[in-house]
Amino acid sequence: MPNPAENDFAIAAASAEDIALLGAWAHEEGWNPGLTDGGVFFPTDPGGFLIGRLDGVPVTSVSVVRYGPGHGFLGFYMTRPHLRGQGYGLRTWQAGTARLGDRNTGLDGVPAQQDNYRRSGFRTCWSNARYEGTPPPDVAPPPGTALVDARSVPFAQLAAYDRRFFPAPRDGFLAAWITAPRRTALAAVRDGELHGLAVVRECRAASRIGPLYAASPQVAAALVSALAATVPDGPVAIDVPDLNPAAVRLAGELGLTPSFGTARMYTGPQPVIDRAGYYGITSLELG
């Protein structure tokens, strides 16, 4: 096995242009990234995306995004196929986890890597299944609940709502996530209070809905139906957490079928979140 130390292998922070390359690699892995995700990801933590270069050529990556002083999220852990098993990915992993330090770090791990993650101190907290398909049209929200453009809702209200489902403030990320091109964000509002929030973004394959937060299955179904109607054509996909059984049931009732799985893993305690309202994760890369 070649020794990475004997080659010209260097790890450094990615540039904004490199983020597009990570999206292309993720597409090759079958992860179906969003077409405009990079423009949201990079500003969230510009130093949080690492690229390993062998003789100047990008060959490995990892994202290690910091959220405040206590939380981090790891994603984009990839090595080019012809160089796997040679230690380059491990060195990149070590550089990334060193950047996160003792933060409680989360990731959404594919099955092939979960044992490696456990050896690095991560433990499985729940599983996600990606459900894909075409939901029924014109599903109405419950009486008294209106679906509105999320950009019309006071942002402080949106940010406070997001904190019920994510263990750290991420205002900059959320603001960019709901306003980036080629996506639609809807909020469910009743008597001035948020009862749901969801975003659909165009992807290389099925358009993906995430996050999907809702006060009830009826609200979640209405959000999914309304967002699917905004997609030019083709199916939608939702990464559904099994810690909310109602979300899993709803995916089946909407005619969606599982196609891909990951496990949400953390290095520390499982964060306390609103499980009953958690119908779909935001992204595999940044949580």
JSON list of C-alpha atoms in Angstrom, two decimals, residues 60-265:
[
{"chain": "A", "resi": 60, "resn": "THR", "atom": "CA", "xyz": [-10.42, 13.59, -1.21]},
{"chain": "A", "resi": 61, "resn": "SER", "atom": "CA", "xyz": [-12.88, 15.80, 0.64]},
{"chain": "A", "resi": 62, "resn": "VAL", "atom": "CA", "xyz": [-14.72, 16.31, 3.89]},
{"chain": "A", "resi": 63, "resn": "SER", "atom": "CA", "xyz": [-16.96, 19.08, 5.22]},
{"chain": "A", "resi": 64, "resn": "VAL", "atom": "CA", "xyz": [-16.65, 19.95, 8.90]},
{"chain": "A", "resi": 65, "resn": "VAL", "atom": "CA", "xyz": [-19.00, 22.83, 9.52]},
{"chain": "A", "resi": 66, "resn": "ARG", "atom": "CA", "xyz": [-19.03, 24.54, 12.90]},
{"chain": "A", "resi": 67, "resn": "TYR", "atom": "CA", "xyz": [-22.32, 25.68, 14.40]},
{"chain": "A", "resi": 68, "resn": "GLY", "atom": "CA", "xyz": [-21.57, 27.85, 17.40]},
{"chain": "A", "resi": 69, "resn": "PRO", "atom": "CA", "xyz": [-19.16, 26.70, 20.11]},
{"chain": "A", "resi": 70, "resn": "GLY", "atom": "CA", "xyz": [-20.69, 23.30, 20.80]},
{"chain": "A", "resi": 71, "resn": "HIS", "atom": "CA", "xyz": [-21.99, 21.66, 17.62]},
{"chain": "A", "resi": 72, "resn": "GLY", "atom": "CA", "xyz": [-20.56, 20.53, 14.33]},
{"chain": "A", "resi": 73, "resn": "PHE", "atom": "CA", "xyz": [-21.69, 18.55, 11.31]},
{"chain": "A", "resi": 74, "resn": "LEU", "atom": "CA", "xyz": [-19.57, 16.34, 9.06]},
{"chain": "A", "resi": 75, "resn": "GLY", "atom": "CA", "xyz": [-20.34, 15.46, 5.45]},
{"chain": "A", "resi": 76, "resn": "PHE", "atom": "CA", "xyz": [-18.91, 15.21, 1.94]},
{"chain": "A", "resi": 77, "resn": "TYR", "atom": "CA", "xyz": [-16.48, 12.52, 3.13]},
{"chain": "A", "resi": 78, "resn": "MET", "atom": "CA", "xyz": [-15.24, 11.14, -0.18]},
{"chain": "A", "resi": 79, "resn": "THR", "atom": "CA", "xyz": [-12.15, 9.66, -1.80]},
{"chain": "A", "resi": 80, "resn": "ARG", "atom": "CA", "xyz": [-11.87, 9.17, -5.53]},
{"chain": "A", "resi": 81, "resn": "PRO", "atom": "CA", "xyz": [-12.58, 5.48, -6.26]},
{"chain": "A", "resi": 82, "resn": "HIS", "atom": "CA", "xyz": [-9.16, 4.59, -7.69]},
{"chain": "A", "resi": 83, "resn": "LEU", "atom": "CA", "xyz": [-7.39, 5.82, -4.53]},
{"chain": "A", "resi": 84, "resn": "ARG", "atom": "CA", "xyz": [-9.54, 4.25, -1.83]},
{"chain": "A", "resi": 85, "resn": "GLY", "atom": "CA", "xyz": [-7.83, 2.09, 0.77]},
{"chain": "A", "resi": 86, "resn": "GLN", "atom": "CA", "xyz": [-4.53, 3.94, 0.47]},
{"chain": "A", "resi": 87, "resn": "GLY", "atom": "CA", "xyz": [-4.80, 6.21, 3.48]},
{"chain": "A", "resi": 88, "resn": "TYR", "atom": "CA", "xyz": [-5.59, 9.49, 1.75]},
{"chain": "A", "resi": 89, "resn": "GLY", "atom": "CA", "xyz": [-9.20, 9.52, 2.95]},
{"chain": "A", "resi": 90, "resn": "LEU", "atom": "CA", "xyz": [-8.16, 8.72, 6.52]},
{"chain": "A", "resi": 91, "resn": "ARG", "atom": "CA", "xyz": [-5.75, 11.64, 6.62]},
{"chain": "A", "resi": 92, "resn": "THR", "atom": "CA", "xyz": [-8.48, 13.93, 5.34]},
{"chain": "A", "resi": 93, "resn": "TRP", "atom": "CA", "xyz": [-10.89, 12.58, 7.95]},
{"chain": "A", "resi": 94, "resn": "GLN", "atom": "CA", "xyz": [-8.34, 13.21, 10.71]},
{"chain": "A", "resi": 95, "resn": "ALA", "atom": "CA", "xyz": [-7.77, 16.78, 9.57]},
{"chain": "A", "resi": 96, "resn": "GLY", "atom": "CA", "xyz": [-11.51, 17.38, 9.50]},
{"chain": "A", "resi": 97, "resn": "THR", "atom": "CA", "xyz": [-12.31, 15.94, 12.89]},
{"chain": "A", "resi": 98, "resn": "ALA", "atom": "CA", "xyz": [-9.41, 17.90, 14.40]},
{"chain": "A", "resi": 99, "resn": "ARG", "atom": "CA", "xyz": [-11.07, 21.08, 13.17]},
{"chain": "A", "resi": 100, "resn": "LEU", "atom": "CA", "xyz": [-14.28, 20.19, 15.02]},
{"chain": "A", "resi": 101, "resn": "GLY", "atom": "CA", "xyz": [-12.45, 19.38, 18.26]},
{"chain": "A", "resi": 102, "resn": "ASP", "atom": "CA", "xyz": [-14.69, 18.35, 21.13]},
{"chain": "A", "resi": 103, "resn": "ARG", "atom": "CA", "xyz": [-17.95, 19.63, 19.62]},
{"chain": "A", "resi": 104, "resn": "ASN", "atom": "CA", "xyz": [-20.86, 17.21, 19.61]},
{"chain": "A", "resi": 105, "resn": "THR", "atom": "CA", "xyz": [-20.59, 16.33, 15.93]},
{"chain": "A", "resi": 106, "resn": "GLY", "atom": "CA", "xyz": [-23.29, 14.80, 13.77]},
{"chain": "A", "resi": 107, "resn": "LEU", "atom": "CA", "xyz": [-23.26, 13.12, 10.38]},
{"chain": "A", "resi": 108, "resn": "ASP", "atom": "CA", "xyz": [-25.57, 11.15, 8.11]},
{"chain": "A", "resi": 109, "resn": "GLY", "atom": "CA", "xyz": [-23.59, 8.06, 7.26]},
{"chain": "A", "resi": 110, "resn": "VAL", "atom": "CA", "xyz": [-24.11, 5.68, 4.36]},
{"chain": "A", "resi": 111, "resn": "PRO", "atom": "CA", "xyz": [-24.19, 1.99, 5.36]},
{"chain": "A", "resi": 112, "resn": "ALA", "atom": "CA", "xyz": [-20.75, 1.20, 3.91]},
{"chain": "A", "resi": 113, "resn": "GLN", "atom": "CA", "xyz": [-19.07, 3.71, 6.25]},
{"chain": "A", "resi": 114, "resn": "GLN", "atom": "CA", "xyz": [-21.03, 3.31, 9.47]},
{"chain": "A", "resi": 115, "resn": "ASP", "atom": "CA", "xyz": [-18.65, 0.81, 11.07]},
{"chain": "A", "resi": 116, "resn": "ASN", "atom": "CA", "xyz": [-15.74, 3.16, 10.36]},
{"chain": "A", "resi": 117, "resn": "TYR", "atom": "CA", "xyz": [-17.65, 6.01, 11.95]},
{"chain": "A", "resi": 118, "resn": "ARG", "atom": "CA", "xyz": [-18.35, 3.93, 15.05]},
{"chain": "A", "resi": 119, "resn": "ARG", "atom": "CA", "xyz": [-14.64, 3.23, 15.40]},
{"chain": "A", "resi": 120, "resn": "SER", "atom": "CA", "xyz": [-14.10, 6.99, 15.33]},
{"chain": "A", "resi": 121, "resn": "GLY", "atom": "CA", "xyz": [-16.48, 7.55, 18.24]},
{"chain": "A", "resi": 122, "resn": "PHE", "atom": "CA", "xyz": [-19.81, 8.11, 16.50]},
{"chain": "A", "resi": 123, "resn": "ARG", "atom": "CA", "xyz": [-22.93, 6.26, 17.58]},
{"chain": "A", "resi": 124, "resn": "THR", "atom": "CA", "xyz": [-26.16, 5.72, 15.72]},
{"chain": "A", "resi": 125, "resn": "CYS", "atom": "CA", "xyz": [-29.10, 7.74, 17.03]},
{"chain": "A", "resi": 126, "resn": "TRP", "atom": "CA", "xyz": [-31.66, 7.09, 14.29]},
{"chain": "A", "resi": 127, "resn": "SER", "atom": "CA", "xyz": [-31.95, 6.05, 10.65]},
{"chain": "A", "resi": 128, "resn": "ASN", "atom": "CA", "xyz": [-33.13, 8.04, 7.65]},
{"chain": "A", "resi": 129, "resn": "ALA", "atom": "CA", "xyz": [-34.72, 6.54, 4.56]},
{"chain": "A", "resi": 130, "resn": "ARG", "atom": "CA", "xyz": [-34.98, 8.52, 1.35]},
{"chain": "A", "resi": 131, "resn": "TYR", "atom": "CA", "xyz": [-38.51, 8.18, 0.00]},
{"chain": "A", "resi": 132, "resn": "GLU", "atom": "CA", "xyz": [-39.14, 9.11, -3.63]},
{"chain": "A", "resi": 133, "resn": "GLY", "atom": "CA", "xyz": [-42.16, 9.42, -5.85]},
{"chain": "A", "resi": 134, "resn": "THR", "atom": "CA", "xyz": [-44.98, 11.69, -6.95]},
{"chain": "A", "resi": 135, "resn": "PRO", "atom": "CA", "xyz": [-47.36, 12.65, -4.13]},
{"chain": "A", "resi": 136, "resn": "PRO", "atom": "CA", "xyz": [-51.07, 13.32, -4.68]},
{"chain": "A", "resi": 137, "resn": "PRO", "atom": "CA", "xyz": [-51.88, 16.84, -5.92]},
{"chain": "A", "resi": 138, "resn": "ASP", "atom": "CA", "xyz": [-53.99, 19.45, -4.17]},
{"chain": "A", "resi": 139, "resn": "VAL", "atom": "CA", "xyz": [-53.79, 18.09, -0.63]},
{"chain": "A", "resi": 140, "resn": "ALA", "atom": "CA", "xyz": [-55.43, 20.75, 1.52]},
{"chain": "A", "resi": 141, "resn": "PRO", "atom": "CA", "xyz": [-54.01, 21.83, 4.88]},
{"chain": "A", "resi": 142, "resn": "PRO", "atom": "CA", "xyz": [-56.19, 21.58, 7.99]},
{"chain": "A", "resi": 143, "resn": "PRO", "atom": "CA", "xyz": [-58.93, 24.21, 8.32]},
{"chain": "A", "resi": 144, "resn": "GLY", "atom": "CA", "xyz": [-57.55, 27.53, 9.51]},
{"chain": "A", "resi": 145, "resn": "THR", "atom": "CA", "xyz": [-54.02, 26.75, 8.31]},
{"chain": "A", "resi": 146, "resn": "ALA", "atom": "CA", "xyz": [-52.57, 28.65, 5.35]},
{"chain": "A", "resi": 147, "resn": "LEU", "atom": "CA", "xyz": [-49.51, 27.82, 3.27]},
{"chain": "A", "resi": 148, "resn": "VAL", "atom": "CA", "xyz": [-47.49, 30.96, 2.54]},
{"chain": "A", "resi": 149, "resn": "ASP", "atom": "CA", "xyz": [-44.13, 31.85, 1.04]},
{"chain": "A", "resi": 150, "resn": "ALA", "atom": "CA", "xyz": [-41.68, 31.32, 3.91]},
{"chain": "A", "resi": 151, "resn": "ARG", "atom": "CA", "xyz": [-39.81, 34.44, 2.84]},
{"chain": "A", "resi": 152, "resn": "SER", "atom": "CA", "xyz": [-42.84, 36.49, 3.90]},
{"chain": "A", "resi": 153, "resn": "VAL", "atom": "CA", "xyz": [-42.64, 35.25, 7.50]},
{"chain": "A", "resi": 154, "resn": "PRO", "atom": "CA", "xyz": [-40.53, 37.28, 9.97]},
{"chain": "A", "resi": 155, "resn": "PHE", "atom": "CA", "xyz": [-37.14, 35.61, 9.93]},
{"chain": "A", "resi": 156, "resn": "ALA", "atom": "CA", "xyz": [-36.80, 35.56, 13.71]},
{"chain": "A", "resi": 157, "resn": "GLN", "atom": "CA", "xyz": [-39.93, 33.41, 13.81]},
{"chain": "A", "resi": 158, "resn": "LEU", "atom": "CA", "xyz": [-38.49, 30.99, 11.24]},
{"chain": "A", "resi": 159, "resn": "ALA", "atom": "CA", "xyz": [-35.16, 30.76, 13.06]},
{"chain": "A", "resi": 160, "resn": "ALA", "atom": "CA", "xyz": [-36.83, 30.04, 16.39]},
{"chain": "A", "resi": 161, "resn": "TYR", "atom": "CA", "xyz": [-38.92, 27.33, 14.76]},
{"chain": "A", "resi": 162, "resn": "ASP", "atom": "CA", "xyz": [-35.85, 25.72, 13.15]},
{"chain": "A", "resi": 163, "resn": "ARG", "atom": "CA", "xyz": [-34.19, 25.52, 16.58]},
{"chain": "A", "resi": 164, "resn": "ARG", "atom": "CA", "xyz": [-36.86, 23.05, 17.66]},
{"chain": "A", "resi": 165, "resn": "PHE", "atom": "CA", "xyz": [-35.42, 20.57, 15.17]},
{"chain": "A", "resi": 166, "resn": "PHE", "atom": "CA", "xyz": [-31.70, 21.38, 15.02]},
{"chain": "A", "resi": 167, "resn": "PRO", "atom": "CA", "xyz": [-29.41, 21.51, 18.05]},
{"chain": "A", "resi": 168, "resn": "ALA", "atom": "CA", "xyz": [-27.69, 24.84, 17.35]},
{"chain": "A", "resi": 169, "resn": "PRO", "atom": "CA", "xyz": [-28.51, 28.25, 15.89]},
{"chain": "A", "resi": 170, "resn": "ARG", "atom": "CA", "xyz": [-27.90, 28.35, 12.12]},
{"chain": "A", "resi": 171, "resn": "ASP", "atom": "CA", "xyz": [-29.49, 31.61, 11.09]},
{"chain": "A", "resi": 172, "resn": "GLY", "atom": "CA", "xyz": [-27.10, 32.35, 8.22]},
{"chain": "A", "resi": 173, "resn": "PHE", "atom": "CA", "xyz": [-27.57, 28.91, 6.74]},
{"chain": "A", "resi": 174, "resn": "LEU", "atom": "CA", "xyz": [-31.36, 29.02, 7.10]},
{"chain": "A", "resi": 175, "resn": "ALA", "atom": "CA", "xyz": [-31.65, 32.47, 5.53]},
{"chain": "A", "resi": 176, "resn": "ALA", "atom": "CA", "xyz": [-29.66, 31.33, 2.51]},
{"chain": "A", "resi": 177, "resn": "TRP", "atom": "CA", "xyz": [-31.44, 27.98, 2.33]},
{"chain": "A", "resi": 178, "resn": "ILE", "atom": "CA", "xyz": [-34.91, 29.49, 1.90]},
{"chain": "A", "resi": 179, "resn": "THR", "atom": "CA", "xyz": [-33.81, 32.19, -0.57]},
{"chain": "A", "resi": 180, "resn": "ALA", "atom": "CA", "xyz": [-31.34, 30.41, -2.86]},
{"chain": "A", "resi": 181, "resn": "PRO", "atom": "CA", "xyz": [-32.23, 30.01, -6.54]},
{"chain": "A", "resi": 182, "resn": "ARG", "atom": "CA", "xyz": [-34.13, 27.05, -7.95]},
{"chain": "A", "resi": 183, "resn": "ARG", "atom": "CA", "xyz": [-36.07, 26.27, -4.80]},
{"chain": "A", "resi": 184, "resn": "THR", "atom": "CA", "xyz": [-39.36, 27.09, -3.10]},
{"chain": "A", "resi": 185, "resn": "ALA", "atom": "CA", "xyz": [-39.91, 27.53, 0.64]},
{"chain": "A", "resi": 186, "resn": "LEU", "atom": "CA", "xyz": [-43.36, 27.31, 2.21]},
{"chain": "A", "resi": 187, "resn": "ALA", "atom": "CA", "xyz": [-44.54, 27.90, 5.77]},
{"chain": "A", "resi": 188, "resn": "ALA", "atom": "CA", "xyz": [-47.77, 26.66, 7.33]},
{"chain": "A", "resi": 189, "resn": "VAL", "atom": "CA", "xyz": [-49.30, 29.41, 9.46]},
{"chain": "A", "resi": 190, "resn": "ARG", "atom": "CA", "xyz": [-52.27, 29.31, 11.79]},
{"chain": "A", "resi": 191, "resn": "ASP", "atom": "CA", "xyz": [-53.34, 32.23, 13.97]},
{"chain": "A", "resi": 192, "resn": "GLY", "atom": "CA", "xyz": [-49.96, 33.84, 13.42]},
{"chain": "A", "resi": 193, "resn": "GLU", "atom": "CA", "xyz": [-48.03, 30.78, 14.63]},
{"chain": "A", "resi": 194, "resn": "LEU", "atom": "CA", "xyz": [-45.85, 28.50, 12.54]},
{"chain": "A", "resi": 195, "resn": "HIS", "atom": "CA", "xyz": [-47.24, 25.01, 12.13]},
{"chain": "A", "resi": 196, "resn": "GLY", "atom": "CA", "xyz": [-44.82, 23.87, 9.46]},
{"chain": "A", "resi": 197, "resn": "LEU", "atom": "CA", "xyz": [-41.85, 24.72, 7.25]},
{"chain": "A", "resi": 198, "resn": "ALA", "atom": "CA", "xyz": [-40.56, 22.98, 4.14]},
{"chain": "A", "resi": 199, "resn": "VAL", "atom": "CA", "xyz": [-38.25, 23.67, 1.20]},
{"chain": "A", "resi": 200, "resn": "VAL", "atom": "CA", "xyz": [-37.99, 21.92, -2.17]},
{"chain": "A", "resi": 201, "resn": "ARG", "atom": "CA", "xyz": [-34.87, 22.33, -4.28]},
{"chain": "A", "resi": 202, "resn": "GLU", "atom": "CA", "xyz": [-34.07, 21.19, -7.77]},
{"chain": "A", "resi": 203, "resn": "CYS", "atom": "CA", "xyz": [-31.50, 18.40, -7.90]},
{"chain": "A", "resi": 204, "resn": "ARG", "atom": "CA", "xyz": [-29.77, 16.33, -10.54]},
{"chain": "A", "resi": 205, "resn": "ALA", "atom": "CA", "xyz": [-32.47, 13.67, -10.19]},
{"chain": "A", "resi": 206, "resn": "ALA", "atom": "CA", "xyz": [-35.58, 13.84, -7.99]},
{"chain": "A", "resi": 207, "resn": "SER", "atom": "CA", "xyz": [-36.14, 17.28, -6.45]},
{"chain": "A", "resi": 208, "resn": "ARG", "atom": "CA", "xyz": [-35.56, 17.03, -2.72]},
{"chain": "A", "resi": 209, "resn": "ILE", "atom": "CA", "xyz": [-37.76, 18.33, 0.07]},
{"chain": "A", "resi": 210, "resn": "GLY", "atom": "CA", "xyz": [-35.96, 19.30, 3.24]},
{"chain": "A", "resi": 211, "resn": "PRO", "atom": "CA", "xyz": [-36.41, 20.38, 5.84]},
{"chain": "A", "resi": 212, "resn": "LEU", "atom": "CA", "xyz": [-39.94, 19.15, 6.38]},
{"chain": "A", "resi": 213, "resn": "TYR", "atom": "CA", "xyz": [-41.30, 20.26, 9.76]},
{"chain": "A", "resi": 214, "resn": "ALA", "atom": "CA", "xyz": [-44.98, 20.04, 10.59]},
{"chain": "A", "resi": 215, "resn": "ALA", "atom": "CA", "xyz": [-47.38, 20.11, 13.52]},
{"chain": "A", "resi": 216, "resn": "SER", "atom": "CA", "xyz": [-49.32, 17.13, 12.14]},
{"chain": "A", "resi": 217, "resn": "PRO", "atom": "CA", "xyz": [-49.30, 14.61, 9.28]},
{"chain": "A", "resi": 218, "resn": "GLN", "atom": "CA", "xyz": [-52.03, 16.66, 7.59]},
{"chain": "A", "resi": 219, "resn": "VAL", "atom": "CA", "xyz": [-49.84, 19.76, 7.55]},
{"chain": "A", "resi": 220, "resn": "ALA", "atom": "CA", "xyz": [-46.85, 17.76, 6.31]},
{"chain": "A", "resi": 221, "resn": "ALA", "atom": "CA", "xyz": [-48.92, 16.19, 3.52]},
{"chain": "A", "resi": 222, "resn": "ALA", "atom": "CA", "xyz": [-50.19, 19.58, 2.39]},
{"chain": "A", "resi": 223, "resn": "LEU", "atom": "CA", "xyz": [-46.66, 21.02, 2.32]},
{"chain": "A", "resi": 224, "resn": "VAL", "atom": "CA", "xyz": [-45.32, 18.07, 0.31]},
{"chain": "A", "resi": 225, "resn": "SER", "atom": "CA", "xyz": [-48.18, 18.26, -2.17]},
{"chain": "A", "resi": 226, "resn": "ALA", "atom": "CA", "xyz": [-47.85, 22.01, -2.64]},
{"chain": "A", "resi": 227, "resn": "LEU", "atom": "CA", "xyz": [-44.08, 21.88, -3.07]},
{"chain": "A", "resi": 228, "resn": "ALA", "atom": "CA", "xyz": [-44.25, 18.99, -5.52]},
{"chain": "A", "resi": 229, "resn": "ALA", "atom": "CA", "xyz": [-46.59, 21.12, -7.65]},
{"chain": "A", "resi": 230, "resn": "THR", "atom": "CA", "xyz": [-43.82, 23.71, -8.04]},
{"chain": "A", "resi": 231, "resn": "VAL", "atom": "CA", "xyz": [-41.33, 21.23, -9.48]},
{"chain": "A", "resi": 232, "resn": "PRO", "atom": "CA", "xyz": [-41.15, 21.39, -13.29]},
{"chain": "A", "resi": 233, "resn": "ASP", "atom": "CA", "xyz": [-41.48, 17.63, -13.71]},
{"chain": "A", "resi": 234, "resn": "GLY", "atom": "CA", "xyz": [-40.36, 14.40, -12.14]},
{"chain": "A", "resi": 235, "resn": "PRO", "atom": "CA", "xyz": [-40.56, 12.96, -8.63]},
{"chain": "A", "resi": 236, "resn": "VAL", "atom": "CA", "xyz": [-39.63, 14.42, -5.26]},
{"chain": "A", "resi": 237, "resn": "ALA", "atom": "CA", "xyz": [-37.53, 12.86, -2.51]},
{"chain": "A", "resi": 238, "resn": "ILE", "atom": "CA", "xyz": [-37.55, 13.26, 1.27]},
{"chain": "A", "resi": 239, "resn": "ASP", "atom": "CA", "xyz": [-35.00, 11.92, 3.77]},
{"chain": "A", "resi": 240, "resn": "VAL", "atom": "CA", "xyz": [-37.40, 10.67, 6.44]},
{"chain": "A", "resi": 241, "resn": "PRO", "atom": "CA", "xyz": [-36.15, 10.05, 10.02]},
{"chain": "A", "resi": 242, "resn": "ASP", "atom": "CA", "xyz": [-37.47, 6.87, 11.63]},
{"chain": "A", "resi": 243, "resn": "LEU", "atom": "CA", "xyz": [-37.50, 8.52, 15.06]},
{"chain": "A", "resi": 244, "resn": "ASN", "atom": "CA", "xyz": [-40.89, 9.93, 13.95]},
{"chain": "A", "resi": 245, "resn": "PRO", "atom": "CA", "xyz": [-43.10, 6.93, 13.06]},
{"chain": "A", "resi": 246, "resn": "ALA", "atom": "CA", "xyz": [-45.80, 9.28, 11.75]},
{"chain": "A", "resi": 247, "resn": "ALA", "atom": "CA", "xyz": [-43.36, 10.58, 9.15]},
{"chain": "A", "resi": 248, "resn": "VAL", "atom": "CA", "xyz": [-42.59, 7.07, 7.93]},
{"chain": "A", "resi": 249, "resn": "ARG", "atom": "CA", "xyz": [-46.29, 6.23, 7.69]},
{"chain": "A", "resi": 250, "resn": "LEU", "atom": "CA", "xyz": [-47.02, 9.44, 5.84]},
{"chain": "A", "resi": 251, "resn": "ALA", "atom": "CA", "xyz": [-44.34, 8.77, 3.23]},
{"chain": "A", "resi": 252, "resn": "GLY", "atom": "CA", "xyz": [-46.05, 5.49, 2.39]},
{"chain": "A", "resi": 253, "resn": "GLU", "atom": "CA", "xyz": [-49.51, 7.05, 2.36]},
{"chain": "A", "resi": 254, "resn": "LEU", "atom": "CA", "xyz": [-48.27, 9.65, -0.13]},
{"chain": "A", "resi": 255, "resn": "GLY", "atom": "CA", "xyz": [-47.16, 6.89, -2.48]},
{"chain": "A", "resi": 256, "resn": "LEU", "atom": "CA", "xyz": [-43.44, 7.42, -1.94]},
{"chain": "A", "resi": 257, "resn": "THR", "atom": "CA", "xyz": [-41.06, 4.44, -1.83]},
{"chain": "A", "resi": 258, "resn": "PRO", "atom": "CA", "xyz": [-37.67, 4.05, -0.09]},
{"chain": "A", "resi": 259, "resn": "SER", "atom": "CA", "xyz": [-34.60, 4.19, -2.30]},
{"chain": "A", "resi": 260, "resn": "PHE", "atom": "CA", "xyz": [-31.59, 5.07, -0.13]},
{"chain": "A", "resi": 261, "resn": "GLY", "atom": "CA", "xyz": [-30.65, 4.98, 3.54]},
{"chain": "A", "resi": 262, "resn": "THR", "atom": "CA", "xyz": [-28.35, 6.73, 6.01]},
{"chain": "A", "resi": 263, "resn": "ALA", "atom": "CA", "xyz": [-27.88, 6.79, 9.77]},
{"chain": "A", "resi": 264, "resn": "ARG", "atom": "CA", "xyz": [-27.75, 9.96, 11.86]},
{"chain": "A", "resi": 265, "resn": "MET", "atom": "CA", "xyz": [-24.79, 9.54, 14.17]}
]
